[in-house]
Coordinates of C-alpha atoms in Angstrom, one line a residue:
Chain A
X8 CA 4.6 23.9 -20.1
X9 CA 5.5 20.5 -21.6
X10 CA 6.0 17.3 -19.7
X11 CA 6.4 14.6 -22.3
X12 CA 7.2 11.9 -19.8
X13 CA 3.7 12.0 -18.3
X14 CA 1.5 8.9 -18.4
X15 CA -1.4 8.1 -16.2
X16 CA -0.7 5.3 -13.7
X17 CA -3.1 2.5 -13.3
X18 CA -3.8 3.7 -9.7
X19 CA -4.7 7.1 -11.0
X20 CA -7.0 5.6 -13.7
X21 CA -8.7 3.5 -11.1
X22 CA -9.3 6.4 -8.8
X23 CA -10.7 8.6 -11.6
X24 CA -13.0 5.9 -13.0
X25 CA -14.2 5.1 -9.4
X26 CA -15.9 8.4 -9.4
X27 CA -17.9 7.6 -12.5
X28 CA -21.0 6.4 -10.7
X29 CA -21.2 9.6 -8.6
X30 CA -22.3 11.7 -11.6
X31 CA -24.5 11.6 -14.6
X32 CA -21.6 12.0 -17.1
X33 CA -17.9 11.7 -17.2
X34 CA -17.3 15.4 -17.8
X35 CA -18.4 16.0 -14.3
X36 CA -15.4 14.0 -13.0
X37 CA -13.0 16.4 -14.7
X38 CA -12.3 18.6 -11.7
X39 CA -11.9 15.6 -9.4
X40 CA -9.6 13.9 -12.0
X41 CA -7.4 16.9 -12.2
X42 CA -7.2 17.0 -8.4
X43 CA -6.3 13.2 -8.2
X44 CA -3.5 13.7 -10.7
X45 CA -2.3 16.9 -9.0
X46 CA -2.2 15.3 -5.6
X47 CA 0.4 12.8 -6.9
X48 CA 2.3 15.0 -9.4
X49 CA 2.1 18.4 -7.8
X50 CA 0.7 20.1 -11.0
X51 CA -1.2 19.5 -14.2
X52 CA 0.9 19.5 -17.4
X53 CA -0.3 19.8 -21.0
X54 CA 0.3 16.1 -21.4
X55 CA -1.7 15.4 -18.3
X56 CA -4.6 17.2 -19.8
X57 CA -4.3 15.1 -22.9
X58 CA -4.2 11.8 -21.0
X59 CA -7.1 12.7 -18.7
X60 CA -9.2 13.9 -21.6
X61 CA -8.7 10.5 -23.3
X62 CA -9.8 8.5 -20.2
X63 CA -12.8 10.7 -19.6
X64 CA -13.6 10.9 -23.4
X65 CA -14.1 14.6 -23.3
X66 CA -12.2 17.2 -25.5
X67 CA -8.9 18.6 -24.3
X68 CA -10.3 22.1 -24.7
X69 CA -13.1 21.3 -22.2
X70 CA -10.6 20.1 -19.7
X71 CA -8.2 22.9 -20.4
X72 CA -10.9 25.5 -19.8
X73 CA -11.6 24.0 -16.4
X74 CA -8.0 23.6 -15.5
X75 CA -7.2 27.3 -16.2
X76 CA -10.3 28.5 -14.3
X77 CA -10.0 27.1 -10.8
X78 CA -7.4 28.6 -8.4
X79 CA -6.4 25.3 -6.8
X80 CA -5.4 23.6 -10.1
X81 CA -1.7 24.4 -10.8
X82 CA -0.6 24.6 -14.4
X83 CA 3.1 24.9 -13.6
X84 CA 5.3 23.1 -11.1
X85 CA 4.8 24.3 -7.5
X86 CA 7.0 24.0 -4.5
X87 CA 6.8 21.1 -2.1
X88 CA 4.9 23.4 0.3
X89 CA 2.1 25.6 -1.0
X90 CA 1.4 28.5 1.3
X91 CA -2.1 30.0 0.8
X92 CA -2.1 33.4 2.2
X93 CA -5.5 34.8 3.3
X94 CA -5.8 38.4 2.3
X95 CA -9.5 38.8 3.1
X96 CA -11.0 41.7 4.9
X97 CA -10.7 40.5 8.6
X98 CA -7.2 39.2 8.1
X99 CA -6.4 42.6 6.4
X100 CA -7.6 44.4 9.5
X101 CA -5.4 42.2 11.6
X102 CA -2.3 43.0 9.5
X103 CA -2.1 40.3 6.9
X104 CA -0.1 42.7 4.7
X105 CA 2.7 42.6 7.2
X106 CA 2.5 38.8 7.2
X107 CA 2.7 38.9 3.4
X108 CA 5.8 41.1 3.5
X109 CA 7.5 38.7 6.0
X110 CA 6.7 35.7 3.8
X111 CA 8.0 37.5 0.7
X112 CA 11.1 38.7 2.4
X113 CA 11.9 35.4 4.0
X114 CA 11.3 33.4 0.9
X115 CA 12.6 36.0 -1.5
X116 CA 9.7 35.6 -3.8
X117 CA 6.4 37.5 -4.4
X118 CA 2.8 36.3 -4.4
X119 CA 2.4 33.7 -7.2
X120 CA 6.0 32.6 -7.3
X121 CA 7.9 29.5 -6.2
X122 CA 11.3 29.5 -4.5
X123 CA 14.3 28.5 -6.5
X124 CA 14.9 25.4 -4.4
X125 CA 11.2 24.4 -5.1
X126 CA 10.5 24.3 -1.3
X127 CA 7.7 26.9 -1.2
X128 CA 5.0 28.5 -3.5
X129 CA 3.2 31.5 -2.2
X130 CA -0.4 32.0 -3.4
X131 CA -3.4 34.2 -2.3
X132 CA -6.6 32.5 -1.3
X133 CA -10.2 33.4 -0.4
X134 CA -11.2 33.8 3.3
X135 CA -10.1 30.7 5.1
X136 CA -13.0 30.9 7.5
X137 CA -10.8 31.5 10.6
X138 CA -11.9 35.2 11.1
X139 CA -12.1 34.8 14.8
X140 CA -8.4 33.9 14.8
X141 CA -7.0 36.2 12.1
X142 CA -4.5 36.5 10.5
X143 CA -4.4 33.1 8.9
X144 CA -2.4 31.2 6.4
X145 CA -2.7 27.6 5.1
X146 CA 0.4 25.5 4.4
X147 CA -0.5 22.5 2.4
X148 CA -3.5 21.2 4.2
X149 CA -2.9 22.7 7.6
X150 CA -4.3 26.1 8.7
X151 CA -2.4 28.4 11.0
X152 CA -4.1 31.2 12.9
X153 CA -3.4 34.2 15.2
X154 CA -0.1 34.8 13.4
X155 CA 2.5 37.4 14.1
X156 CA 5.5 38.3 12.1
X157 CA 7.7 36.4 14.6
X158 CA 5.5 33.3 14.5
X159 CA 5.5 33.2 10.7
X160 CA 9.3 33.1 10.6
X161 CA 9.3 30.2 13.1
X162 CA 6.5 28.4 11.1
X163 CA 8.6 28.5 7.9
X164 CA 11.5 26.8 9.7
X165 CA 9.2 23.8 10.3
X166 CA 8.8 23.3 6.6
X167 CA 12.3 24.1 5.3
Chain B
X16 CA -19.9 38.9 28.2
X17 CA -23.1 37.0 28.3
X18 CA -22.9 33.4 29.6
X19 CA -24.6 31.2 27.0
X20 CA -27.0 28.5 28.3
X21 CA -27.8 26.4 25.3
X22 CA -31.1 24.5 25.5
X23 CA -33.1 22.7 22.8
X24 CA -35.9 25.3 23.4
X25 CA -33.7 28.4 22.7
X26 CA -30.7 27.1 20.7
X27 CA -32.1 24.3 18.4
X28 CA -29.1 24.4 16.1
X29 CA -26.3 24.4 18.6
X30 CA -27.6 22.9 21.8
X31 CA -26.1 19.6 20.7
X32 CA -22.6 20.9 21.2
X33 CA -20.7 19.0 23.9
X34 CA -18.6 20.4 26.7
X35 CA -15.4 20.6 24.7
X36 CA -17.1 21.5 21.5
X37 CA -15.8 18.4 19.8
X38 CA -17.7 17.0 16.8
X39 CA -21.0 15.4 17.8
X40 CA -20.8 11.9 16.1
X41 CA -23.8 9.7 15.5
X42 CA -24.0 7.9 18.8
X43 CA -24.1 11.1 20.8
X44 CA -26.5 12.7 18.2
X45 CA -29.0 9.9 18.4
X46 CA -28.7 9.8 22.2
X47 CA -29.8 13.4 22.2
X48 CA -32.8 12.8 19.9
X49 CA -31.1 13.1 16.5
X50 CA -32.8 11.5 13.5
X51 CA -36.1 11.4 15.3
X52 CA -37.4 14.2 13.0
X53 CA -36.3 12.1 9.9
X54 CA -38.0 9.0 11.3
X55 CA -41.2 11.0 11.9
X56 CA -41.1 12.5 8.4
X57 CA -40.3 9.3 6.6
X58 CA -43.0 7.2 8.4
X59 CA -45.8 9.6 9.0
X60 CA -45.7 12.8 6.9
X61 CA -46.6 13.1 3.2
X62 CA -43.9 14.8 1.2
X63 CA -46.2 17.7 0.1
X64 CA -47.1 18.2 3.8
X65 CA -43.3 18.6 4.6
X66 CA -43.1 21.4 2.0
X67 CA -46.2 23.1 3.5
X68 CA -44.7 22.9 7.0
X69 CA -41.5 24.5 5.9
X70 CA -43.4 27.1 4.0
X71 CA -45.6 27.9 6.9
X72 CA -42.7 28.0 9.3
X73 CA -41.4 31.1 7.4
X74 CA -37.9 29.6 7.1
X75 CA -35.8 31.9 4.8
X76 CA -32.6 30.8 3.1
X77 CA -29.6 31.4 5.2
X78 CA -27.1 31.8 2.4
X79 CA -27.6 35.5 2.2
X80 CA -30.5 36.2 -0.1
X81 CA -33.3 35.3 2.4
X82 CA -35.8 33.8 0.0
X83 CA -38.5 31.6 1.5
X84 CA -37.2 28.0 1.6
X85 CA -40.7 26.4 1.4
X86 CA -41.6 28.5 -1.7
X87 CA -38.3 27.6 -3.3
X88 CA -39.1 23.9 -2.7
X89 CA -42.7 24.2 -4.1
X90 CA -41.3 25.6 -7.4
X91 CA -39.5 22.3 -8.2
X92 CA -41.0 20.9 -11.4
X93 CA -43.4 18.0 -11.1
X94 CA -44.3 15.5 -13.8
X95 CA -43.1 12.6 -15.8
X96 CA -39.9 14.2 -17.1
X97 CA -38.9 15.2 -13.5
X98 CA -38.5 11.8 -12.0
X99 CA -34.7 12.4 -11.6
X100 CA -34.1 15.5 -9.5
X101 CA -31.3 16.8 -7.3
X102 CA -30.8 18.6 -4.0
X103 CA -27.5 20.5 -3.9
X104 CA -26.2 21.6 -0.5
X105 CA -24.3 24.8 -1.0
X106 CA -21.3 24.5 1.3
X107 CA -19.0 26.6 -0.8
X108 CA -18.6 29.2 1.9
X109 CA -16.2 31.8 0.5
X110 CA -17.7 35.2 1.5
X111 CA -14.9 37.0 3.3
X112 CA -15.7 37.2 7.0
X113 CA -18.1 34.2 7.0
X114 CA -17.5 30.9 8.6
X115 CA -20.9 29.8 10.0
X116 CA -21.4 26.8 7.7
X117 CA -17.9 25.5 8.5
X118 CA -18.8 25.7 12.2
X119 CA -22.0 23.7 11.7
X120 CA -20.4 21.1 9.5
X121 CA -17.4 20.7 11.7
X122 CA -19.3 20.4 15.0
X123 CA -22.7 18.9 14.2
X124 CA -22.4 17.2 10.8
X125 CA -25.4 14.8 11.4
X126 CA -27.7 17.8 11.8
X127 CA -26.9 18.7 8.2
X128 CA -27.3 15.1 7.0
X129 CA -30.6 14.8 8.7
X130 CA -31.7 18.1 7.2
X131 CA -30.7 16.9 3.7
X132 CA -32.6 13.6 4.3
X133 CA -35.8 15.3 5.2
X134 CA -35.5 17.9 2.5
X135 CA -34.8 15.2 -0.1
X136 CA -37.9 13.4 1.1
X137 CA -40.0 16.5 0.6
X138 CA -38.4 17.2 -2.8
X139 CA -38.6 13.5 -3.9
X140 CA -34.9 13.4 -4.5
X141 CA -32.9 10.2 -4.3
X142 CA -29.4 11.7 -4.7
X143 CA -28.1 14.8 -3.0
X144 CA -24.7 16.5 -3.4
X145 CA -22.8 18.5 -0.8
X146 CA -20.7 21.0 -2.7
X147 CA -17.9 21.8 -0.3
X148 CA -15.2 24.4 -0.8
X149 CA -11.7 23.1 -1.5
X150 CA -10.0 24.7 1.5
X151 CA -12.3 23.0 4.0
X152 CA -10.3 19.8 4.0
X153 CA -10.8 19.1 7.7
X154 CA -14.6 19.5 7.2
X155 CA -14.3 17.1 4.2
X156 CA -12.9 14.3 6.5
X157 CA -15.6 15.0 9.1
X158 CA -18.5 14.9 6.6
X159 CA -17.1 11.7 5.0
X160 CA -17.0 10.0 8.3
X161 CA -20.5 11.3 9.2
X162 CA -21.9 10.1 5.9
X163 CA -20.3 6.7 6.5
X164 CA -21.9 6.5 10.0
X165 CA -25.3 7.4 8.6
X166 CA -25.0 4.6 6.1
X167 CA -24.0 2.2 8.8
X168 CA -27.0 3.2 10.9
X169 CA -29.3 2.7 7.9
X170 CA -30.3 6.4 7.3
X171 CA -28.6 6.4 3.9
X172 CA -28.9 3.6 1.3
X173 CA -31.6 1.5 -0.3
X174 CA -35.0 1.2 1.3
X175 CA -34.1 3.5 4.2
X176 CA -35.8 2.4 7.5
X177 CA -37.9 0.0 5.3
X178 CA -39.8 3.0 3.9
X179 CA -39.1 2.4 0.3
X180 CA -37.0 5.6 0.2
X181 CA -33.6 5.1 -1.6
X182 CA -31.1 7.8 -0.9
X183 CA -27.5 8.6 -1.3
X184 CA -25.3 11.7 -0.5
X185 CA -22.2 12.5 -2.5
X186 CA -19.6 14.8 -1.1
X187 CA -18.2 16.9 -3.9
X188 CA -15.2 19.1 -3.2
X189 CA -14.7 22.2 -5.3
X190 CA -11.5 23.6 -6.8
X191 CA -11.4 27.2 -5.4
X192 CA -13.6 29.9 -6.9
X193 CA -15.8 32.4 -5.0
X194 CA -18.4 32.4 -7.8
X195 CA -19.2 28.8 -7.1
X196 CA -21.4 30.1 -4.3
X197 CA -23.9 31.4 -6.9
X198 CA -26.4 28.6 -7.4
X199 CA -26.2 28.3 -11.2
X200 CA -22.4 28.7 -11.2
X201 CA -22.3 25.9 -8.6
X202 CA -24.3 23.7 -10.9
X203 CA -21.9 24.3 -13.8
X204 CA -19.0 23.5 -11.6
X205 CA -20.7 20.3 -10.4
X206 CA -21.0 19.4 -14.1
X207 CA -17.3 19.7 -14.5
X208 CA -17.4 23.1 -16.3
X209 CA -16.2 26.6 -15.6
X210 CA -18.2 28.1 -12.8
X211 CA -19.9 30.8 -14.9
X212 CA -23.4 31.7 -13.9
X213 CA -26.3 30.7 -16.2
X214 CA -29.1 32.7 -17.7
X215 CA -32.3 32.6 -15.7
X216 CA -34.9 31.5 -16.7
X217 CA -35.0 28.6 -16.9
X218 CA -34.5 28.4 -13.2
X219 CA -32.7 25.4 -11.6
X220 CA -36.0 24.3 -10.2
X221 CA -37.0 23.4 -13.8
X222 CA -33.6 22.9 -15.5
X223 CA -30.7 22.4 -13.1
X224 CA -27.9 19.9 -12.8
X225 CA -27.6 17.8 -15.9
X226 CA -30.9 19.4 -17.1
X227 CA -32.9 18.0 -14.2
X228 CA -35.0 19.9 -11.6
X229 CA -32.5 21.0 -8.9
X230 CA -32.9 22.7 -5.6
X231 CA -29.8 24.5 -4.1
X232 CA -30.0 25.2 -0.4
X233 CA -27.4 26.5 2.1
X234 CA -25.9 24.4 4.9
X235 CA -27.6 26.5 7.7
X236 CA -31.0 26.4 5.9
X237 CA -30.9 22.6 5.7
X238 CA -29.7 22.4 9.3
X239 CA -32.9 24.2 10.4
X240 CA -35.3 21.6 8.8
X241 CA -35.1 18.7 11.4
X242 CA -36.3 20.7 14.4
X243 CA -39.1 22.5 12.5
X244 CA -40.4 19.0 11.6
X245 CA -40.0 17.8 15.2
X246 CA -41.4 20.7 17.1
X247 CA -43.8 22.4 14.7
X248 CA -44.4 25.7 13.0
X249 CA -45.7 27.7 16.0
X250 CA -42.8 26.7 18.2
X251 CA -40.3 27.7 15.5
X252 CA -42.0 31.1 14.9
X253 CA -41.9 31.8 18.7
X254 CA -38.2 31.4 18.8
X255 CA -37.8 34.8 17.1
X256 CA -38.5 38.4 18.2
X257 CA -39.0 39.4 14.6
X258 CA -41.0 38.8 11.5
X259 CA -38.1 36.6 10.4
X260 CA -38.7 33.3 12.1
X261 CA -36.4 31.0 14.0
X262 CA -32.8 31.5 15.1
X263 CA -29.7 32.5 13.1
X264 CA -26.0 31.9 13.5
X265 CA -24.7 35.5 13.9
X266 CA -21.3 36.8 14.8
X267 CA -18.9 39.7 15.0
X268 CA -15.3 39.7 13.8
X269 CA -12.7 42.4 13.4
X270 CA -11.1 44.1 16.4
X271 CA -13.6 43.1 19.1
X272 CA -12.7 41.5 22.5
X273 CA -14.4 38.2 21.8
X274 CA -14.8 37.5 18.0
X275 CA -17.0 34.5 17.3
X276 CA -20.4 33.0 16.4
X277 CA -23.6 32.7 18.4
X278 CA -27.0 31.2 17.7
X279 CA -29.4 34.1 18.3
X280 CA -33.0 34.9 17.6
X281 CA -33.7 37.3 14.7
X282 CA -34.5 40.8 16.0
X283 CA -31.6 41.0 18.5
X284 CA -29.8 44.3 17.9
X285 CA -26.4 44.6 16.5
X286 CA -25.3 46.5 19.6
X287 CA -26.4 43.6 21.8
X288 CA -24.3 41.2 19.8
X289 CA -21.3 43.5 19.7
X290 CA -21.4 44.4 23.4
X291 CA -22.9 41.4 25.2
X292 CA -21.5 38.6 23.1
X293 CA -18.5 40.0 21.3
X294 CA -17.4 41.9 24.3
X295 CA -17.2 45.3 22.7
X296 CA -14.4 47.0 20.8
X297 CA -10.9 45.9 21.9
X298 CA -8.2 48.1 23.4
X299 CA -10.2 51.3 23.5
X300 CA -10.8 51.3 19.8
X301 CA -13.8 53.1 18.5
X302 CA -16.4 51.7 16.1
X303 CA -16.2 53.5 12.8
X304 CA -18.3 51.3 10.5
X305 CA -19.6 47.8 10.2
X306 CA -20.8 45.3 7.6
X307 CA -23.8 43.3 8.7
X308 CA -23.2 40.1 6.8
X309 CA -20.0 39.6 4.8
X310 CA -17.7 41.6 2.5
X311 CA -20.4 42.1 -0.2
X312 CA -22.8 44.0 2.1
X313 CA -22.9 47.8 2.4
X314 CA -21.1 49.5 5.3
X315 CA -23.3 50.9 8.0
X316 CA -22.2 53.3 10.7
X317 CA -22.4 53.5 14.5
X318 CA -25.7 55.2 14.1
X319 CA -27.2 52.0 12.8
X320 CA -25.8 49.8 15.6
X321 CA -29.2 49.6 17.4
X322 CA -30.9 48.1 14.4
X323 CA -32.4 44.7 14.9
X324 CA -30.6 42.0 12.9
X325 CA -33.4 41.0 10.5
X326 CA -33.8 41.1 6.8
X327 CA -36.1 44.2 6.4
X328 CA -34.5 46.5 9.0
X329 CA -31.1 46.1 7.6
X330 CA -32.4 46.5 4.1
X331 CA -34.2 49.7 5.1
X332 CA -31.0 51.1 6.5
X333 CA -29.4 50.6 3.0
X334 CA -27.6 47.3 3.5
X335 CA -28.3 43.6 3.5
X336 CA -28.4 41.1 6.4
X337 CA -26.4 38.7 4.1
X338 CA -24.9 36.0 6.2
X339 CA -25.4 37.9 9.4
X340 CA -21.8 37.4 10.3
X341 CA -20.9 41.0 10.9
X342 CA -17.5 42.7 10.8
X343 CA -16.4 45.9 12.6
X344 CA -14.1 48.5 11.2
X345 CA -12.3 50.5 13.9
X346 CA -11.1 54.1 13.8
X347 CA -7.5 53.2 12.9
X348 CA -8.6 51.7 9.6
X349 CA -8.4 53.8 6.4
X350 CA -11.5 53.2 4.4
X351 CA -9.8 53.7 1.0
X352 CA -7.3 51.0 1.8
X353 CA -9.9 48.7 3.2
X354 CA -12.2 49.1 0.2
X355 CA -9.2 48.5 -2.1
X356 CA -8.6 45.2 -0.3
X357 CA -12.2 44.2 -0.7
X358 CA -12.4 45.2 -4.4
X359 CA -9.1 43.4 -5.1
X360 CA -10.7 40.2 -3.8
X361 CA -13.8 40.7 -6.0
X362 CA -11.8 41.6 -9.0
X363 CA -9.6 38.5 -8.6
X364 CA -12.7 36.3 -8.2
X365 CA -14.7 37.7 -11.2
X366 CA -15.5 34.8 -13.5
X367 CA -14.9 37.0 -16.5
X368 CA -18.2 36.1 -18.2
X369 CA -19.6 39.6 -18.6
X370 CA -17.5 42.7 -19.6
X371 CA -18.7 45.2 -16.9
X372 CA -17.6 42.9 -14.1
X373 CA -14.4 41.6 -15.9
X374 CA -13.1 45.1 -16.8
X375 CA -15.0 47.3 -14.3
X376 CA -13.6 45.8 -11.1
X377 CA -9.9 46.0 -12.1
X378 CA -10.6 49.6 -13.1
X379 CA -12.0 50.3 -9.6
X380 CA -9.0 48.6 -8.0
X381 CA -6.6 50.7 -10.2
X382 CA -8.3 54.0 -9.1
X383 CA -8.3 52.9 -5.5
X384 CA -4.6 52.1 -5.6
X385 CA -3.8 55.5 -6.9
X386 CA -6.0 57.1 -4.2
X387 CA -4.2 55.1 -1.6
X388 CA -0.9 56.5 -2.8
X389 CA -2.4 60.0 -2.6
X390 CA -2.1 60.3 -6.3
X391 CA -5.8 60.5 -7.2
X392 CA -7.1 62.6 -10.1
X393 CA -9.8 65.2 -9.5
X394 CA -12.5 63.2 -11.2
X395 CA -11.6 59.8 -9.6
X396 CA -14.5 59.8 -7.1
X397 CA -17.0 60.7 -9.9
X398 CA -15.6 57.8 -12.0
X399 CA -15.9 55.4 -9.0
X400 CA -19.5 56.5 -8.6
X401 CA -20.2 56.0 -12.3
X402 CA -18.6 52.6 -12.2
X403 CA -20.7 51.7 -9.1
X404 CA -23.8 52.6 -11.2
X405 CA -22.6 50.6 -14.2
X406 CA -21.8 47.5 -12.1
X407 CA -25.0 47.8 -10.1
X408 CA -28.1 45.5 -9.9
X409 CA -29.4 44.6 -13.4
X410 CA -26.3 45.8 -15.2
X411 CA -24.3 42.6 -15.0
X412 CA -25.0 38.9 -15.6
X413 CA -25.1 37.9 -11.9
X414 CA -24.9 39.4 -8.4
X415 CA -21.1 39.3 -8.1
X416 CA -20.5 42.8 -9.3
X417 CA -23.4 44.4 -7.5
X418 CA -22.1 42.7 -4.3
X419 CA -18.6 43.9 -5.1
X420 CA -19.5 47.6 -5.4
X421 CA -21.8 47.7 -2.3
X422 CA -19.0 48.4 0.1
X423 CA -17.4 50.9 -2.3
X424 CA -20.7 52.9 -2.7
X425 CA -21.4 52.9 1.0
X426 CA -17.9 53.9 1.9
X427 CA -18.0 56.9 -0.5
X428 CA -21.4 57.8 1.0
X429 CA -20.3 57.8 4.6
X430 CA -16.6 58.5 4.4
X431 CA -16.3 60.7 1.3
X432 CA -13.7 63.0 3.0
X433 CA -11.3 60.1 3.3
X434 CA -11.5 59.6 -0.5
X435 CA -11.2 63.3 -1.2
X436 CA -8.1 63.7 0.8
X437 CA -6.4 61.2 -1.5
X438 CA -6.7 63.5 -4.5
X439 CA -3.4 65.0 -5.7
X440 CA -3.4 68.7 -4.9
X441 CA -0.4 69.8 -6.9
X442 CA -0.6 72.2 -9.8
X443 CA -0.6 69.4 -12.3
X444 CA -4.0 68.2 -11.1
X445 CA -5.9 69.0 -14.3
X446 CA -3.2 67.9 -16.7
X447 CA -3.7 64.6 -18.4
X448 CA -0.7 62.5 -19.3
X449 CA -0.7 60.7 -22.6
X450 CA 2.3 58.5 -23.3
X451 CA 4.5 60.8 -21.4
X452 CA 3.5 63.9 -23.4
X453 CA 1.8 66.7 -21.5

């Protein structure tokens, strides 16, 4: 997806280059750089890859292969609220598939999609490490546990 | 349920926890004797002696593989070309059903930092990385604060405690991939590459991060180091009722009355944990199967519940102790659906480097989905067994696929009838469909 208007801000450049001393080479900053840009822009466009590769002096293909590999790097625009739905084994035993159905019905999207109003994106995730309080979802940076179909509906209202 | 009295003598990893189980910050940690082990090590113990102490203590890696930590340390390359070396703390905890490292980092972050400090002294490392999984954002804040505190108190920085030891810890947050938990994949990810595993040899102890000798240890392993140094080898060995020494964070989740984690001595039986600590099965449910340590371990049955939780016993029963955070499966759960859920996870998380894993796991998922819909073909179970063999140990590049098929293999072994009753029984059973033409 193209985003021709993208340019790295001075603040982003500063944040990225600040990480330089933490590693032996600049390629090692690539994941962190993608995360810095994504935090401000929501996703990583083709132009963003181009700009970041220039500042890190690594090839675009090196950065591209990383950006497409990791699940938390988004290559297309996502909603203002990213819901990470834990479908791991303990959450499964506690009925996470019902939670998924509720989320899909309420938002009228399926896993991997974004609502038309760009309010929500629904994604699967690895075990969120809250197995003693399953089922669990994560909305942006906040984890919600012991969910029921009713409480999920209420939860979505908070973010609408 | 058993009331837990945590004392330094019985619960060395967790006795620091305060009344409300809030994070133990540096003032409280030092007040309770924290960093004394590091001071002892940096001032009075030669680095080779620290390695010997850890080796003699019998400490085994707590990430799942159970390899001797001291032996791993002693394999680190020595010599002129090895003056730069790294310790990587593996905090990329993504095994479904496992959250022990999160607990330790969230509640007692300085114990991990002290463990890293002593381990780095032993390994002659001046820079260590904590590789934290992306989703543990709360833990990231806690560790950042704890590292900052340790710097302020002079435990991290130049010439630590005027000993000539220069040291820094860098917190590195991942970007979400289960395979990062594999040590060589973790190194690739740290270097800003795809987290594909590397060929071994060379082992990371010779050629690791940025080509330098590197040691990768789990959070719980490193957290054990301070009190072994402080209290000695014999004391540590006596903590356990088993050939495996020390204590272990163990737990039970699934439909039990009190799911959670407890620090327990090796050798305690799974039944004791399930009944005395986890409060037994909830709401009259019955135990049908259990996994001893994460989703990549083979299922065991109620017959195995009196086994001691230790590496050899669980291995002899046909499974792995893994992370020792067990999960129960109750009698209402259909094994085909449960295994489908597990295989979907491993299929999604395959890094795609080797063909058996990349293509084999989605194939397994596809068969399990048709079985789940009661539309299985007569030879589906045979194919699943063949795939289990083809994805087994030694057939793929790393341990991802062998771990993935462990629950499948054991589920067919113990619950074959549940798979068989998913086979279509109509008259078309032996007819193969090719592009709609019979």
